[in-house]
Short mmCIF file of C-alpha atoms in Angstrom, two decimals:
data_model
loop_
_atom_site.label_atom_id
_atom_site.label_comp_id
_atom_site.label_asym_id
_atom_site.label_seq_id
_atom_site.Cartn_x
_atom_site.Cartn_y
_atom_site.Cartn_z
CA MET A 16 -65.53 0.29 58.86
CA LYS A 17 -62.02 -1.00 58.42
CA GLU A 18 -61.25 -2.71 55.10
CA LEU A 19 -58.06 -4.74 54.64
CA ASN A 20 -55.88 -5.25 51.47
CA LEU A 21 -52.66 -7.27 51.19
CA GLU A 22 -49.82 -6.49 49.12
CA LEU A 23 -48.42 -9.56 47.95
CA GLN A 24 -44.56 -9.51 47.76
CA ILE A 25 -42.49 -12.35 46.50
CA ASN A 26 -38.70 -12.20 46.79
CA GLY A 27 -38.83 -8.60 47.41
CA ILE A 28 -41.01 -7.87 44.43
CA ILE A 29 -44.62 -6.67 44.94
CA GLU A 30 -46.66 -8.71 42.52
CA LYS A 31 -50.27 -7.61 43.24
CA THR A 32 -52.57 -6.16 45.73
CA VAL A 33 -55.29 -8.73 47.19
CA ALA A 34 -58.47 -7.65 48.51
CA VAL A 35 -59.61 -9.48 51.75
CA GLU A 36 -63.23 -10.30 51.49
CA GLY A 37 -65.61 -11.26 54.35
CA ASP A 38 -64.68 -11.54 57.97
CA ARG A 39 -62.36 -14.55 57.64
CA PHE A 40 -59.29 -14.90 55.15
CA ILE A 41 -57.16 -17.98 54.77
CA ILE A 42 -53.83 -18.12 53.18
CA GLY A 43 -52.11 -21.55 52.24
CA ARG A 44 -51.05 -23.91 49.69
CA LEU A 45 -54.03 -25.67 49.05
CA LEU A 46 -56.39 -24.49 45.93
CA GLU A 47 -59.39 -23.91 48.45
CA CYS A 48 -57.55 -21.20 50.35
CA ASP A 49 -58.71 -17.49 49.88
CA LEU A 50 -55.19 -16.68 48.80
CA GLN A 51 -53.23 -19.84 47.29
CA LEU A 52 -49.52 -19.83 47.36
CA PRO A 53 -48.17 -22.78 45.66
CA PHE A 54 -44.68 -23.03 47.51
CA SER A 55 -43.22 -26.03 49.11
CA ASP A 56 -42.47 -24.01 52.31
CA ILE A 57 -46.20 -22.67 52.66
CA SER A 58 -48.21 -25.13 54.48
CA ARG A 59 -51.78 -26.10 53.18
CA HIS A 60 -53.62 -23.96 55.75
CA HIS A 61 -50.60 -21.48 56.99
CA THR A 62 -52.05 -18.07 58.23
CA ARG A 63 -55.47 -16.66 58.94
CA LEU A 64 -56.64 -13.27 59.04
CA PHE A 65 -60.21 -12.54 60.94
CA LYS A 66 -62.23 -9.68 61.99
CA SER A 67 -62.80 -8.93 65.55
CA ALA A 68 -66.30 -7.92 67.08
CA SER A 69 -65.00 -4.39 67.02
CA GLY A 70 -64.11 -4.46 63.30
CA ASP A 71 -60.37 -4.85 63.83
CA TRP A 72 -58.43 -7.19 61.92
CA LEU A 73 -56.19 -9.80 63.59
CA VAL A 74 -53.63 -12.50 62.19
CA GLU A 75 -52.76 -15.87 63.69
CA ASP A 76 -50.63 -18.81 62.48
CA MET A 77 -52.60 -22.01 61.77
CA VAL A 78 -49.87 -24.32 63.28
CA SER A 79 -48.03 -24.06 60.11
CA THR A 80 -44.72 -26.08 59.62
CA ASN A 81 -42.50 -23.06 59.16
CA GLY A 82 -44.56 -20.46 61.24
CA THR A 83 -45.78 -16.92 60.55
CA LEU A 84 -43.74 -13.82 61.46
CA LEU A 85 -45.55 -10.34 61.98
CA ASN A 86 -42.73 -7.62 61.58
CA ASP A 87 -39.99 -10.34 61.87
CA ARG A 88 -41.47 -11.75 65.21
CA PRO A 89 -42.71 -15.14 65.43
CA LEU A 90 -46.56 -15.14 65.80
CA THR A 91 -47.67 -17.42 68.86
CA SER A 92 -51.15 -16.00 69.35
CA PRO A 93 -53.59 -13.88 67.14
CA HIS A 94 -52.21 -10.43 67.17
CA LEU A 95 -53.96 -7.06 65.88
CA VAL A 96 -52.56 -5.97 62.46
CA GLN A 97 -51.80 -2.23 61.91
CA GLN A 98 -51.18 0.05 58.92
CA GLY A 99 -47.86 -1.14 57.05
CA ASP A 100 -47.33 -4.24 59.23
CA VAL A 101 -45.47 -6.97 57.31
CA ILE A 102 -46.59 -10.56 57.60
CA ASN A 103 -43.75 -12.95 56.56
CA LEU A 104 -44.70 -16.66 55.45
CA GLY A 105 -42.00 -19.03 54.45
CA GLN A 106 -38.83 -18.12 52.74
CA ARG A 107 -39.96 -15.78 50.21
CA ILE A 108 -43.45 -14.33 50.85
CA ASN A 109 -44.32 -10.84 52.43
CA LEU A 110 -47.81 -9.58 52.87
CA ILE A 111 -48.09 -6.02 53.71
CA VAL A 112 -51.12 -4.59 55.57
CA VAL A 113 -53.04 -1.96 54.11
CA LEU A 114 -56.13 -0.80 55.91
CA PHE A 115 -58.35 1.75 55.03
CA ASP A 116 -61.87 3.25 55.85
CA ARG A 117 -64.69 2.84 53.71
CA PRO A 118 -67.80 4.94 54.52
CA ASP A 119 -70.95 3.02 55.41
CA THR A 120 -73.22 5.81 54.16
CA GLU A 121 -73.70 6.95 50.64
CA LEU A 122 -70.87 9.23 49.46
CA PRO A 123 -71.79 12.97 49.20
CA GLU A 124 -71.70 14.34 45.79
CA ILE A 125 -68.13 15.39 44.75
CA GLY A 126 -67.35 18.17 42.67
CA THR A 127 -69.23 19.61 39.77
CA MET A 128 -69.24 16.42 37.62
CA PRO A 129 -69.87 13.41 40.01
CA GLU A 130 -69.46 9.90 38.88
CA GLY A 131 -69.42 7.46 41.65
CA VAL A 132 -66.17 8.03 43.52
CA THR A 133 -64.68 9.60 40.62
CA ILE A 134 -64.76 13.19 39.27
CA LEU A 135 -64.51 14.16 35.43
CA GLY A 136 -64.02 17.70 34.73
CA ASN A 137 -63.06 20.04 32.00
CA VAL A 138 -59.44 20.98 32.08
CA LYS A 139 -59.84 24.68 31.21
CA GLU A 140 -62.76 25.35 33.64
CA LEU A 141 -60.90 23.51 36.48
CA HIS A 142 -57.77 25.53 35.90
CA LYS A 143 -60.16 28.80 35.79
CA GLN A 144 -61.88 27.32 38.86
CA TRP A 145 -58.63 27.14 41.09
CA ILE A 146 -57.44 30.66 40.11
CA GLU A 147 -60.83 32.78 40.21
CA PRO A 148 -62.81 33.34 43.37
CA SER A 149 -66.07 31.64 43.53
CA THR A 150 -68.02 34.90 45.23
CA LYS A 151 -67.37 38.48 45.33
CA VAL A 152 -65.86 38.18 48.82
CA GLU A 153 -62.56 40.17 49.69
CA LYS A 154 -61.05 37.04 51.25
CA ASN A 155 -61.53 34.98 48.07
CA TYR A 156 -60.17 37.70 45.81
CA GLU A 157 -57.05 37.72 47.90
CA GLN A 158 -56.82 33.89 47.61
CA ALA A 159 -57.17 34.27 43.79
CA ILE A 160 -54.42 36.75 43.75
CA SER A 161 -52.33 34.63 45.96
CA ARG A 162 -52.79 31.60 43.75
CA LEU A 163 -52.06 33.43 40.51
CA LYS A 164 -48.72 34.77 41.74
CA TYR A 165 -48.10 31.21 43.12
CA LEU A 166 -48.57 29.91 39.52
CA VAL A 167 -46.41 32.47 38.18
CA ASP A 168 -43.86 31.61 40.48
CA VAL A 169 -44.18 27.89 39.46
CA ALA A 170 -44.02 28.65 35.79
CA LYS A 171 -40.78 30.69 36.14
CA TYR A 172 -39.44 27.49 37.98
CA LEU A 173 -40.43 25.06 35.58
CA ASN A 174 -39.26 27.22 32.45
CA THR A 175 -35.72 27.39 33.70
CA ALA A 176 -35.50 23.61 33.51
CA GLU A 177 -32.88 22.34 30.87
CA SER A 178 -34.76 19.24 29.83
CA ILE A 179 -37.91 17.46 29.99
CA GLU A 180 -36.55 15.39 32.96
CA ALA A 181 -35.55 18.40 34.73
CA THR A 182 -39.08 19.64 34.41
CA PHE A 183 -40.35 16.63 35.80
CA ASP A 184 -37.99 16.63 38.64
CA ARG A 185 -39.40 20.12 39.73
CA VAL A 186 -42.93 19.11 39.15
CA GLN A 187 -42.62 16.32 41.46
CA GLN A 188 -41.28 18.54 44.14
CA ILE A 189 -44.33 20.75 43.80
CA VAL A 190 -46.90 17.70 43.71
CA PHE A 191 -45.41 15.80 46.78
CA ARG A 192 -45.31 19.06 48.70
CA ASP A 193 -48.77 20.45 47.93
CA ILE A 194 -50.96 17.19 47.21
CA LYS A 195 -50.44 15.09 50.22
CA ASN A 196 -52.53 12.22 49.06
CA ILE A 197 -50.16 11.43 45.90
CA GLU A 198 -47.26 8.95 46.50
CA ARG A 199 -46.39 8.42 42.92
CA LEU A 200 -46.00 10.66 39.81
CA ALA A 201 -45.61 9.91 36.24
CA LEU A 202 -45.18 11.97 33.12
CA LEU A 203 -46.35 10.45 29.81
CA ILE A 204 -45.94 11.90 26.43
CA ASP A 205 -47.05 10.82 22.80
CA PHE A 206 -43.84 11.66 21.17
CA ARG A 207 -44.55 10.21 17.89
CA ASN A 208 -48.00 11.66 17.44
CA ASN A 209 -49.53 7.96 17.23
CA GLY A 210 -51.79 7.87 20.26
CA GLN A 211 -49.10 5.94 22.25
CA LEU A 212 -48.00 7.41 25.38
CA GLU A 213 -44.65 6.91 26.36
CA VAL A 214 -43.24 7.22 30.04
CA VAL A 215 -40.80 10.12 30.28
CA LYS A 216 -39.96 9.69 34.02
CA THR A 217 -41.66 8.44 37.09
CA ALA A 218 -41.14 9.32 40.86
CA ALA A 219 -42.10 8.09 44.36
CA LYS A 220 -42.59 10.22 47.42
CA LYS A 221 -39.48 9.53 49.80
CA SER A 222 -42.09 9.13 52.79
CA SER A 223 -43.80 6.41 51.37
CA LYS A 224 -42.53 2.78 52.08
CA ASN A 225 -43.28 -0.59 50.38
CA LEU A 226 -44.47 1.03 47.17
CA TYR A 227 -45.17 -1.05 44.09
CA MET A 228 -42.84 0.96 41.77
CA PRO A 229 -40.96 -0.99 38.84
CA ALA A 230 -38.65 1.09 36.81
CA ASP A 231 -40.41 0.35 33.59
CA GLY A 232 -43.36 2.25 34.63
CA SER A 233 -45.62 -0.96 34.71
CA TRP A 234 -47.48 0.37 37.85
CA ILE A 235 -48.96 3.30 36.08
CA GLY A 236 -52.88 3.11 35.68
CA ARG A 237 -52.85 2.74 31.56
CA THR A 238 -56.70 2.68 31.63
CA ILE A 239 -56.97 5.92 33.54
CA CYS A 240 -54.35 7.66 31.28
CA ARG A 241 -55.94 6.53 28.01
CA LYS A 242 -59.31 7.78 29.31
CA VAL A 243 -57.79 11.19 30.10
CA PHE A 244 -55.96 11.32 26.80
CA SER A 245 -58.65 10.31 24.34
CA GLU A 246 -61.73 11.85 26.23
CA GLN A 247 -59.55 15.20 27.02
CA VAL A 248 -60.68 15.33 30.51
CA ALA A 249 -59.15 15.66 33.88
CA LEU A 250 -59.84 12.83 36.21
CA LYS A 251 -59.66 12.14 39.88
CA THR A 252 -60.87 9.00 41.72
CA ALA A 253 -60.94 8.44 45.56
CA ASP A 254 -60.97 4.67 44.96
CA ALA A 255 -60.30 3.27 41.37
CA GLN A 256 -61.18 -0.28 42.49
CA LEU A 257 -64.82 0.77 43.69
CA ASP A 258 -65.45 2.47 40.32
CA GLU A 259 -67.48 0.40 37.79
CA GLN A 260 -65.77 1.90 34.81
CA PHE A 261 -62.60 0.29 35.83
CA ASP A 262 -64.11 -3.13 36.54
CA ASP A 263 -62.74 -4.65 33.62
CA ASN A 264 -59.25 -3.35 34.12
CA MET A 265 -57.47 -6.12 36.25
CA SER A 266 -54.35 -4.28 36.33
CA THR A 267 -55.90 -1.57 38.52
CA ILE A 268 -56.45 -3.91 41.01
CA ASP A 269 -53.26 -5.80 40.54
CA LYS A 270 -51.35 -2.66 40.86
CA GLY A 271 -53.14 -1.73 44.00
CA ILE A 272 -54.18 1.60 42.53
CA ARG A 273 -57.01 3.44 44.52
CA THR A 274 -56.41 7.09 44.80
CA ALA A 275 -55.56 8.45 41.25
CA ILE A 276 -55.41 11.79 39.51
CA ALA A 277 -54.51 12.60 35.84
CA VAL A 278 -54.88 15.67 33.63
CA PRO A 279 -54.23 15.94 29.92
CA LEU A 280 -51.34 18.05 28.47
CA TRP A 281 -52.51 20.39 25.77
CA ASP A 282 -50.70 21.84 22.66
CA GLU A 283 -53.51 24.45 21.46
CA ASN A 284 -56.36 22.01 20.54
CA THR A 285 -54.25 18.77 20.85
CA VAL A 286 -53.66 16.51 23.76
CA PHE A 287 -49.97 15.35 23.66
CA GLY A 288 -49.50 13.84 26.99
CA VAL A 289 -50.64 12.94 30.60
CA LEU A 290 -49.50 13.96 33.91
CA TYR A 291 -50.47 11.18 36.17
CA GLY A 292 -50.36 10.66 39.99
CA ASP A 293 -51.75 7.73 42.21
CA ALA A 294 -51.49 6.25 46.02
CA GLN A 295 -52.02 2.66 46.91
CA ILE A 296 -54.06 3.63 49.99
CA ALA A 297 -57.65 5.06 49.62
CA SER A 298 -57.86 8.59 51.01
CA ARG A 299 -60.92 9.59 53.16
CA GLU A 300 -60.13 13.34 52.48
CA TRP A 301 -60.48 12.60 48.60
CA TYR A 302 -64.00 11.17 49.09
CA TYR A 303 -64.94 14.39 50.83
CA GLY A 304 -62.43 16.93 49.38
CA GLY A 305 -64.11 17.95 46.19
CA ASP A 306 -62.25 18.94 42.91
CA GLU A 307 -59.89 21.41 44.79
CA ASP A 308 -56.88 19.14 44.26
CA LEU A 309 -58.08 18.41 40.71
CA SER A 310 -58.50 21.87 39.74
CA PHE A 311 -54.98 22.67 41.07
CA PHE A 312 -53.62 19.53 39.37
CA SER A 313 -55.15 21.02 36.31
CA ALA A 314 -53.40 24.53 36.71
CA LEU A 315 -50.11 22.75 37.36
CA GLY A 316 -50.62 20.31 34.10
CA ASN A 317 -51.35 23.50 31.91
CA ILE A 318 -47.95 24.89 33.07
CA VAL A 319 -46.07 21.65 32.62
CA ALA A 320 -47.70 21.32 29.08
CA SER A 321 -46.23 24.72 28.35
CA SER A 322 -42.80 23.90 29.64
CA VAL A 323 -42.73 20.51 28.00
CA GLN A 324 -43.84 22.02 24.60
CA ARG A 325 -41.12 24.65 24.84
CA TRP A 326 -38.59 21.79 25.37
CA LEU A 327 -39.95 19.69 22.61
CA LEU A 328 -39.82 22.76 20.22
CA THR A 329 -36.30 23.34 21.19
CA GLN A 330 -35.32 19.71 20.53
CA LYS A 331 -37.32 19.86 17.32
CA LEU A 332 -35.42 22.75 16.03
CA ARG A 333 -31.90 21.09 17.13
CA ASN A 334 -32.98 17.75 15.56
CA GLU A 335 -33.84 19.59 12.43
CA GLU A 336 -30.72 21.37 12.01
CA THR A 337 -28.64 18.18 12.73
CA MET A 338 -30.74 16.61 9.97
CA ARG A 339 -30.41 19.69 7.54
CA GLN A 340 -26.63 19.41 8.07
CA ARG A 341 -26.57 15.82 7.37
CA LEU A 342 -28.82 15.96 4.32
CA GLU A 343 -27.08 18.76 2.91
CA ARG A 344 -24.00 16.68 2.36
CA TYR A 345 -25.89 14.77 -0.11
CA HIS A 346 -28.63 17.09 -1.58
CA SER A 347 -28.94 20.79 -2.70
CA PRO A 348 -30.42 23.27 -0.04
CA ALA A 349 -33.64 23.37 -1.89
CA VAL A 350 -34.06 19.77 -1.89
CA VAL A 351 -33.21 19.62 1.90
CA GLN A 352 -36.00 22.08 2.73
CA GLN A 353 -38.62 20.18 0.74
CA LEU A 354 -37.78 16.95 2.41
CA ILE A 355 -38.16 18.79 5.69
CA ASN A 356 -41.25 20.65 4.68
CA THR A 357 -43.14 17.58 3.34
CA GLY A 358 -42.47 15.31 6.06
CA THR A 359 -40.67 12.74 3.90
CA LEU A 360 -38.32 11.74 6.89
CA ILE A 361 -39.51 8.64 9.18
CA ASN A 362 -37.70 8.73 12.43
CA ASP A 363 -35.22 11.02 11.04
CA ARG A 364 -34.37 8.81 8.19
CA LEU A 365 -35.30 8.59 4.44
CA PRO A 366 -36.87 5.18 4.29
CA PRO A 367 -35.59 3.04 1.26
CA VAL A 368 -37.66 3.06 -1.78
CA GLU A 369 -37.60 1.81 -5.45
CA SER A 370 -37.13 4.84 -8.05
CA GLU A 371 -36.24 5.49 -11.57
CA ILE A 372 -32.94 7.28 -11.54
CA SER A 373 -29.73 8.18 -13.53
CA ILE A 374 -26.53 7.36 -11.71
CA LEU A 375 -23.29 9.14 -12.62
CA PHE A 376 -19.67 8.15 -11.69
CA ALA A 377 -16.98 10.79 -12.14
CA ASP A 378 -13.41 9.65 -11.54
CA ILE A 379 -9.94 11.40 -11.94
CA VAL A 380 -7.59 10.00 -14.46
CA GLY A 381 -4.37 8.90 -13.28
CA PHE A 382 -5.04 9.68 -9.64
CA THR A 383 -3.02 6.66 -8.27
CA ALA A 384 0.19 7.95 -10.13
CA MET A 385 -0.59 11.39 -9.05
CA SER A 386 -0.77 10.15 -5.36
CA GLU A 387 2.89 8.80 -5.49
CA ARG A 388 4.34 12.03 -6.07
CA LEU A 389 2.21 14.18 -3.81
CA SER A 390 2.03 14.33 -0.10
CA PRO A 391 -0.91 13.49 1.79
CA PRO A 392 -1.92 17.15 2.82
CA GLN A 393 -1.35 18.16 -0.96
CA ILE A 394 -3.58 15.29 -2.02
CA ALA A 395 -6.17 16.43 0.52
CA ARG A 396 -6.18 19.99 -0.67
CA LEU A 397 -6.38 18.91 -4.13
CA LEU A 398 -9.43 16.66 -3.65
CA ASN A 399 -11.29 19.28 -1.39
CA SER A 400 -11.05 21.89 -3.94
CA PHE A 401 -11.93 19.51 -6.87
CA PHE A 402 -15.05 18.14 -5.03
CA GLU A 403 -16.00 21.73 -4.09
CA GLU A 404 -16.00 22.64 -7.66
CA MET A 405 -17.71 19.44 -9.14
CA LEU A 406 -20.50 19.47 -6.73
CA GLN A 407 -21.65 22.67 -7.74
CA GLU A 408 -22.54 21.19 -11.04
CA VAL A 409 -24.12 18.24 -9.43
CA PHE A 410 -26.22 20.33 -7.04
CA GLY A 411 -27.11 22.82 -9.68
CA ALA A 412 -28.65 20.11 -12.04
CA GLY A 413 -30.68 19.06 -8.87
CA GLY A 414 -28.75 15.98 -8.20
CA THR A 415 -27.78 14.08 -4.95
CA LEU A 416 -24.34 13.21 -3.74
CA ASP A 417 -24.40 9.59 -2.81
CA LYS A 418 -20.59 9.45 -1.68
CA PHE A 419 -16.91 10.09 -2.49
CA ILE A 420 -14.83 7.01 -3.22
CA GLY A 421 -11.45 7.93 -3.08
CA ASP A 422 -11.12 10.33 -5.89
CA CYS A 423 -14.45 9.39 -7.44
CA ILE A 424 -17.63 11.41 -7.13
CA MET A 425 -20.77 9.02 -7.05
CA ALA A 426 -24.06 10.87 -7.55
CA PHE A 427 -27.56 10.40 -8.87
CA PHE A 428 -30.71 12.09 -10.17
CA GLY A 429 -34.31 11.25 -9.55
CA ALA A 430 -34.36 11.00 -5.88
CA PRO A 431 -35.44 11.48 -3.18
CA GLU A 432 -37.71 13.68 -5.34
CA PRO A 433 -39.14 12.14 -8.38
CA GLN A 434 -37.52 13.80 -11.55
CA ALA A 435 -39.01 13.04 -14.93
CA ASP A 436 -36.12 14.44 -16.71
CA HIS A 437 -33.34 12.52 -14.43
CA ALA A 438 -31.28 11.53 -17.66
CA ASP A 439 -31.07 15.20 -18.93
CA ARG A 440 -29.98 16.59 -15.40
CA ALA A 441 -27.43 13.94 -15.16
CA VAL A 442 -26.09 14.68 -18.64
CA ALA A 443 -25.98 18.25 -18.01
CA ALA A 444 -24.31 17.86 -14.77
CA ALA A 445 -21.65 15.71 -16.55
CA LEU A 446 -21.03 17.96 -19.38
CA GLY A 447 -20.90 20.92 -16.99
CA MET A 448 -18.16 19.21 -14.81
CA LEU A 449 -15.94 18.75 -18.02
CA ASP A 450 -16.47 22.22 -19.01
CA ARG A 451 -15.84 23.55 -15.46
CA LEU A 452 -12.55 21.31 -15.20
CA ASP A 453 -11.38 22.59 -18.54
CA LYS A 454 -11.55 26.12 -17.10
CA LEU A 455 -9.84 25.20 -14.06
CA ASN A 456 -7.01 23.76 -15.76
CA ALA A 457 -6.59 26.82 -18.03
CA THR A 458 -6.34 29.18 -14.97
CA LYS A 459 -4.34 26.41 -12.93
CA SER A 460 -6.76 27.05 -10.14
CA LEU A 461 -6.19 23.37 -8.77
CA GLY A 462 -2.56 23.50 -8.90
CA GLU A 463 -2.49 19.97 -10.81
CA PRO A 464 -3.86 19.43 -14.46
CA LEU A 465 -6.87 16.96 -13.99
CA GLN A 466 -8.91 14.95 -16.45
CA LEU A 467 -12.22 13.07 -15.89
CA ARG A 468 -13.97 9.91 -17.08
CA ILE A 469 -17.64 10.09 -16.41
CA SER A 470 -20.08 7.28 -16.91
CA ILE A 471 -23.94 7.63 -16.67
CA ASN A 472 -26.53 4.74 -16.47
CA SER A 473 -30.45 5.03 -15.78
CA GLY A 474 -33.04 2.68 -14.45
CA LYS A 475 -34.60 1.19 -11.15
CA ALA A 476 -32.56 1.26 -7.96
CA VAL A 477 -33.37 1.29 -4.18
CA ILE A 478 -32.65 4.51 -2.60
CA GLY A 479 -32.80 5.49 1.12
CA ASP A 480 -30.88 5.54 4.33
CA VAL A 481 -28.85 2.35 4.97
CA GLY A 482 -26.91 1.72 8.16
CA SER A 483 -26.73 0.78 11.69
CA SER A 484 -28.09 2.67 14.65
CA LYS A 485 -24.49 4.60 14.88
CA ARG A 486 -23.95 5.46 11.35
CA VAL A 487 -26.33 6.00 8.58
CA ASP A 488 -25.71 6.70 4.88
CA TYR A 489 -28.20 7.81 2.27
CA THR A 490 -27.31 5.71 -0.87
CA VAL A 491 -28.51 3.84 -3.99
CA LEU A 492 -28.37 -0.01 -4.37
CA GLY A 493 -28.98 -2.26 -7.46
CA SER A 494 -27.66 -3.48 -10.86
CA THR A 495 -28.35 -0.04 -12.24
CA ILE A 496 -25.40 1.23 -10.15
CA ASN A 497 -23.05 -1.70 -10.96
CA LEU A 498 -23.33 -1.25 -14.60
CA ALA A 499 -22.60 2.67 -14.39
CA ALA A 500 -19.41 1.90 -12.24
CA ARG A 501 -18.19 -0.56 -14.84
CA MET A 502 -18.84 1.49 -17.79
CA GLU A 503 -16.50 4.14 -16.44
CA GLY A 504 -13.53 1.87 -17.39
CA ILE A 505 -14.07 2.20 -21.32
CA CYS A 506 -14.55 5.90 -21.29
CA GLN A 507 -11.69 7.99 -22.81
CA PRO A 508 -10.20 10.72 -20.55
CA GLY A 509 -12.15 13.99 -20.73
CA GLU A 510 -15.18 12.34 -22.06
CA CYS A 511 -18.72 11.13 -20.94
CA VAL A 512 -20.16 7.63 -21.60
CA LEU A 513 -23.83 6.60 -21.77
CA SER A 514 -25.70 3.43 -21.53
CA GLU A 515 -28.23 2.94 -24.26
CA THR A 516 -31.08 3.25 -21.68
CA THR A 517 -29.55 6.72 -20.77
CA TYR A 518 -29.17 7.57 -24.38
CA ASN A 519 -32.82 6.84 -25.34
CA LEU A 520 -33.92 9.02 -22.36
CA VAL A 521 -32.00 12.14 -22.94
CA ARG A 522 -33.10 15.04 -25.34
CA SER A 523 -29.53 16.20 -26.08
CA SER A 524 -28.54 12.79 -27.38
CA GLN A 525 -26.91 14.58 -30.42
CA SER A 526 -23.86 15.45 -28.31
CA PHE A 527 -22.99 11.65 -28.08
CA GLY A 528 -22.10 9.01 -30.73
CA LEU A 529 -22.04 5.29 -30.55
CA LEU A 530 -18.84 4.00 -29.16
CA GLY A 531 -19.87 0.20 -29.50
CA ASP A 532 -21.23 -2.44 -27.81
CA PHE A 533 -19.65 -4.24 -24.77
CA ARG A 534 -19.92 -6.98 -22.27
CA PHE A 535 -19.46 -6.19 -18.61
CA LYS A 536 -18.95 -8.55 -15.77
CA GLY A 537 -22.47 -9.76 -14.26
CA ILE A 538 -24.34 -8.72 -17.32
CA ASP A 539 -25.18 -11.51 -19.82
CA ARG A 540 -25.96 -9.55 -22.70
CA PRO A 541 -23.99 -6.76 -24.83
CA ILE A 542 -24.46 -3.28 -24.00
CA ASN A 543 -24.58 -0.44 -26.49
CA VAL A 544 -22.46 2.42 -25.05
CA TYR A 545 -22.35 6.13 -26.21
CA GLN A 546 -19.64 8.76 -25.72
CA THR A 547 -19.13 12.41 -26.14
CA ASN A 548 -16.34 13.35 -28.75
CA ARG A 549 -15.33 16.69 -27.12
CA LYS A 550 -11.69 16.17 -28.40
CA GLN A 551 -12.89 16.25 -32.05
CA CYS A 552 -15.11 19.26 -31.25
CA ARG A 553 -12.05 21.63 -30.07
#
């Protein structure tokens, strides 16, 4: 029996597939029409399709104002429609004819797990079934060996691909060549491991015309993909629009999906993607073809999964190395490894959080005057050597580099990993920097005698990756940082000052004496400041 569908195309874009019901189908502007097209250039009753006594479909114009064209020729009398014919109505409407055979008798049992016109199967069993002979016949063994060799060749071919997109390009060549009833193919991956499948790439068979194929992948049967992904089964349907389990999915009808096949992609015991293919024309071969195509598609999916996983692992290692290099600008190697191991990063970023920290500013005394008498290359060499030495003390105390501000080092303690003794660590780093600088000056290792002013404050701050999509900096924000920066201005050369908050937190407070109470811009109360007395101790 010949059944008819019409693919509705408006302004060159296929909007949906319309099933023609009954033996008579009227298209026009009126609401009562079987297909209403509410456009001014469409007549109230514009075009009619009807079935002849022999079961063939014919089309005729209903004396419309603007006429009806069949394959760009005016329709002056009823005319037989063929597969792929284009019916033109008005200025913008095309109706593409899709004819298919629907068996009158009950369909035979398909494959090993029949379900209407759909097969569901265990992927591993289907994979094995395609390779292994079903009976002990010499011909079957030869077929099994031939198929195994073929899969080995396919695996070699896919594993030489340099990207996931290149892998797909090679897969589509194999699929469109070996499974003739697939017109469209898509690869979907759950990249974020959150159950959301993202379209990697799609393709259409070159010989297929008038395919509904938006670049955004909206043509893909998402209900079918979700079923395959969540239930971890391989699926093949000869006509998705006849299967009851897809009745509530209008997109299957609108997208014109009939023949469809999909298999899950496995990573050991976890499904991480789906290989999906379909066609907009129901295939008689698939009604009676059993699960041969599905078992081959499953075997192919297994190789695709291996190739994609290899690529994903390579990308993960590259991303991890890039992230490690970026993080090591701010953190000690031990902290970097901990961040990667614990999965603290979200989308390769450290999300901003509020934490208790101690912030340290270390500034070179008289650097502006020094810059006047040194050349730029000399200044660059001096700062590079100085920063290299000072950061050993910061990282040695488990601190994090925020940034270099000219000749100033800004570092903090207590994040990204919480440190209950963050104030002690900051003080240890400060005293270590001052002692190290004394030794460098004594040996004239830097070429110039340098002195530092260091200030430390403790309190709450927001810490995390801040910036745009093109540049991100791991930094701290808040009033705690502002006070520490302003305290540096009252520090004596070669000394370190602490806020009262930090002084009360440190266990080595005996190294500091009260310098006095000071008022700072933006703070409405006096702040007690404590300072080392290293000059008196010498």
